[in-house]
mmCIF file of C-alpha atoms in Angstrom:
data_model
loop_
_atom_site.group_PDB
_atom_site.id
_atom_site.type_symbol
_atom_site.label_atom_id
_atom_site.label_comp_id
_atom_site.label_asym_id
_atom_site.label_seq_id
_atom_site.Cartn_x
_atom_site.Cartn_y
_atom_site.Cartn_z
ATOM 1 C CA MET U 1 23.446 12.675 -8.206
ATOM 2 C CA SER U 2 20.662 12.277 -10.734
ATOM 3 C CA ALA U 3 20.280 13.138 -14.399
ATOM 4 C CA THR U 4 17.347 15.237 -15.625
ATOM 5 C CA PHE U 5 15.687 14.833 -19.023
ATOM 6 C CA LYS U 6 12.735 16.437 -20.814
ATOM 7 C CA SER U 7 11.164 13.222 -22.121
ATOM 8 C CA ILE U 8 11.402 9.612 -20.996
ATOM 9 C CA LYS U 9 11.142 8.557 -24.653
ATOM 10 C CA SER U 10 14.562 10.114 -25.278
ATOM 11 C CA LEU U 11 16.186 7.422 -23.096
ATOM 12 C CA GLN U 12 17.241 4.043 -24.496
ATOM 13 C CA PRO U 13 19.144 1.877 -22.002
ATOM 14 C CA LEU U 14 22.378 0.340 -23.281
ATOM 15 C CA LEU U 15 23.706 -3.203 -22.851
ATOM 16 C CA ASP U 16 21.983 -4.988 -19.959
ATOM 17 C CA ARG U 17 20.492 -1.886 -18.323
ATOM 18 C CA VAL U 18 16.809 -1.716 -17.356
ATOM 19 C CA LEU U 19 14.880 1.541 -16.807
ATOM 20 C CA VAL U 20 12.210 1.201 -14.110
ATOM 21 C CA GLN U 21 9.740 3.388 -12.267
ATOM 22 C CA ARG U 22 9.213 2.461 -8.624
ATOM 23 C CA PHE U 23 5.684 2.218 -7.281
ATOM 24 C CA LYS U 24 4.729 5.171 -5.148
ATOM 25 C CA ALA U 25 4.028 4.570 -1.470
ATOM 26 C CA GLU U 26 0.425 5.043 -0.406
ATOM 27 C CA THR U 27 -0.173 8.244 1.539
ATOM 28 C CA LYS U 28 -3.598 7.147 2.729
ATOM 29 C CA THR U 29 -4.864 3.848 4.142
ATOM 30 C CA ALA U 30 -7.880 1.990 2.744
ATOM 31 C CA THR U 31 -9.985 3.439 5.575
ATOM 32 C CA GLY U 32 -8.982 7.023 4.710
ATOM 33 C CA ILE U 33 -6.322 7.700 7.346
ATOM 34 C CA PHE U 34 -3.458 9.825 6.022
ATOM 35 C CA LEU U 35 -0.005 8.406 6.734
ATOM 36 C CA PRO U 36 2.815 10.686 7.936
ATOM 37 C CA SER U 37 5.717 11.224 5.556
ATOM 38 C CA SER U 38 8.033 9.376 7.956
ATOM 39 C CA ALA U 39 6.006 6.197 7.341
ATOM 40 C CA THR U 40 6.341 6.453 3.557
ATOM 41 C CA GLN U 41 9.952 7.607 3.102
ATOM 42 C CA SER U 42 11.659 4.334 2.176
ATOM 43 C CA PRO U 43 11.300 3.393 -1.510
ATOM 44 C CA LEU U 44 9.072 0.456 -2.328
ATOM 45 C CA PRO U 45 10.883 -2.581 -3.701
ATOM 46 C CA GLU U 46 8.433 -3.016 -6.595
ATOM 47 C CA ALA U 47 8.682 -1.248 -9.957
ATOM 48 C CA THR U 48 7.429 -1.321 -13.537
ATOM 49 C CA VAL U 49 9.886 -1.804 -16.395
ATOM 50 C CA ILE U 50 9.797 1.222 -18.732
ATOM 51 C CA ALA U 51 12.613 0.354 -21.195
ATOM 52 C CA VAL U 52 15.321 -2.283 -21.613
ATOM 53 C CA GLY U 53 18.656 -2.466 -23.374
ATOM 54 C CA PRO U 54 19.467 -5.134 -25.974
ATOM 55 C CA GLY U 55 21.657 -7.169 -23.594
ATOM 56 C CA ALA U 56 25.352 -7.560 -22.858
ATOM 57 C CA PRO U 57 27.818 -9.684 -24.815
ATOM 58 C CA ASN U 58 29.344 -12.699 -23.062
ATOM 59 C CA LYS U 59 32.990 -13.846 -23.366
ATOM 60 C CA GLU U 60 32.319 -15.369 -26.790
ATOM 61 C CA GLY U 61 30.734 -12.138 -28.050
ATOM 62 C CA VAL U 62 27.181 -13.525 -28.121
ATOM 63 C CA VAL U 63 24.634 -11.016 -26.803
ATOM 64 C CA ASN U 64 22.658 -12.335 -23.829
ATOM 65 C CA PRO U 65 19.269 -10.561 -23.824
ATOM 66 C CA VAL U 66 17.905 -9.037 -20.629
ATOM 67 C CA SER U 67 15.540 -11.208 -18.602
ATOM 68 C CA VAL U 68 12.630 -8.725 -18.394
ATOM 69 C CA LYS U 69 10.548 -6.815 -20.925
ATOM 70 C CA VAL U 70 8.719 -3.491 -20.987
ATOM 71 C CA GLY U 71 5.629 -3.576 -18.775
ATOM 72 C CA ASP U 72 6.900 -6.299 -16.401
ATOM 73 C CA ARG U 73 6.582 -5.802 -12.641
ATOM 74 C CA VAL U 74 9.868 -6.464 -10.860
ATOM 75 C CA LEU U 75 11.258 -6.679 -7.341
ATOM 76 C CA LEU U 76 14.253 -4.410 -6.703
ATOM 77 C CA PRO U 77 16.915 -4.295 -3.997
ATOM 78 C CA GLY U 78 16.626 -1.495 -1.432
ATOM 79 C CA TRP U 79 19.893 0.009 -2.723
ATOM 80 C CA GLY U 80 21.483 0.770 -6.065
ATOM 81 C CA GLY U 81 20.229 2.045 -9.355
ATOM 82 C CA SER U 82 20.977 5.372 -10.966
ATOM 83 C CA PRO U 83 18.184 7.926 -10.430
ATOM 84 C CA ILE U 84 16.866 9.823 -13.459
ATOM 85 C CA LYS U 85 14.383 12.680 -13.196
ATOM 86 C CA VAL U 86 11.932 13.536 -15.983
ATOM 87 C CA GLY U 87 9.816 16.511 -14.976
ATOM 88 C CA GLU U 88 8.374 15.566 -11.579
ATOM 89 C CA GLU U 89 8.686 11.801 -12.192
ATOM 90 C CA GLU U 90 11.655 9.768 -10.965
ATOM 91 C CA TYR U 91 13.008 6.656 -12.694
ATOM 92 C CA HIS U 92 15.976 4.376 -11.988
ATOM 93 C CA LEU U 93 18.442 2.513 -14.188
ATOM 94 C CA PHE U 94 19.484 -0.925 -12.919
ATOM 95 C CA LYS U 95 21.662 -3.646 -14.391
ATOM 96 C CA ASP U 96 19.621 -6.708 -15.317
ATOM 97 C CA ALA U 97 21.566 -8.797 -12.766
ATOM 98 C CA GLU U 98 20.586 -6.395 -9.939
ATOM 99 C CA ILE U 99 16.858 -7.066 -10.389
ATOM 100 C CA LEU U 100 15.834 -9.605 -7.769
ATOM 101 C CA ALA U 101 12.701 -11.115 -9.313
ATOM 102 C CA LYS U 102 9.958 -10.743 -11.902
ATOM 103 C CA ILE U 103 6.484 -10.568 -10.358
ATOM 104 C CA ASN U 104 3.942 -12.776 -12.167
ATOM 105 C CA GLU U 105 0.253 -12.255 -11.467
#
């Protein structure tokens, strides 16, 4: 089940949620060969952070900020996340703890 919205700017993640957009799989190789859809069906584990929540409070009530910021490239698990559709684009909401790594270049 996925939610559908008119504008991505209308979404502000709450608590320790992170809104990401997965990278799209290449449909053509560098040499120009088109790949069949069966070769590009699984989602890529990399994504770009679109928006972040302020963080979640710990047991003492102190808010722990999320570990990524808008524009970061991250590594995601192959499962999880809540899909959100905006027009033809698909985004996913993950908890900060579900993100596996931040990709530094």
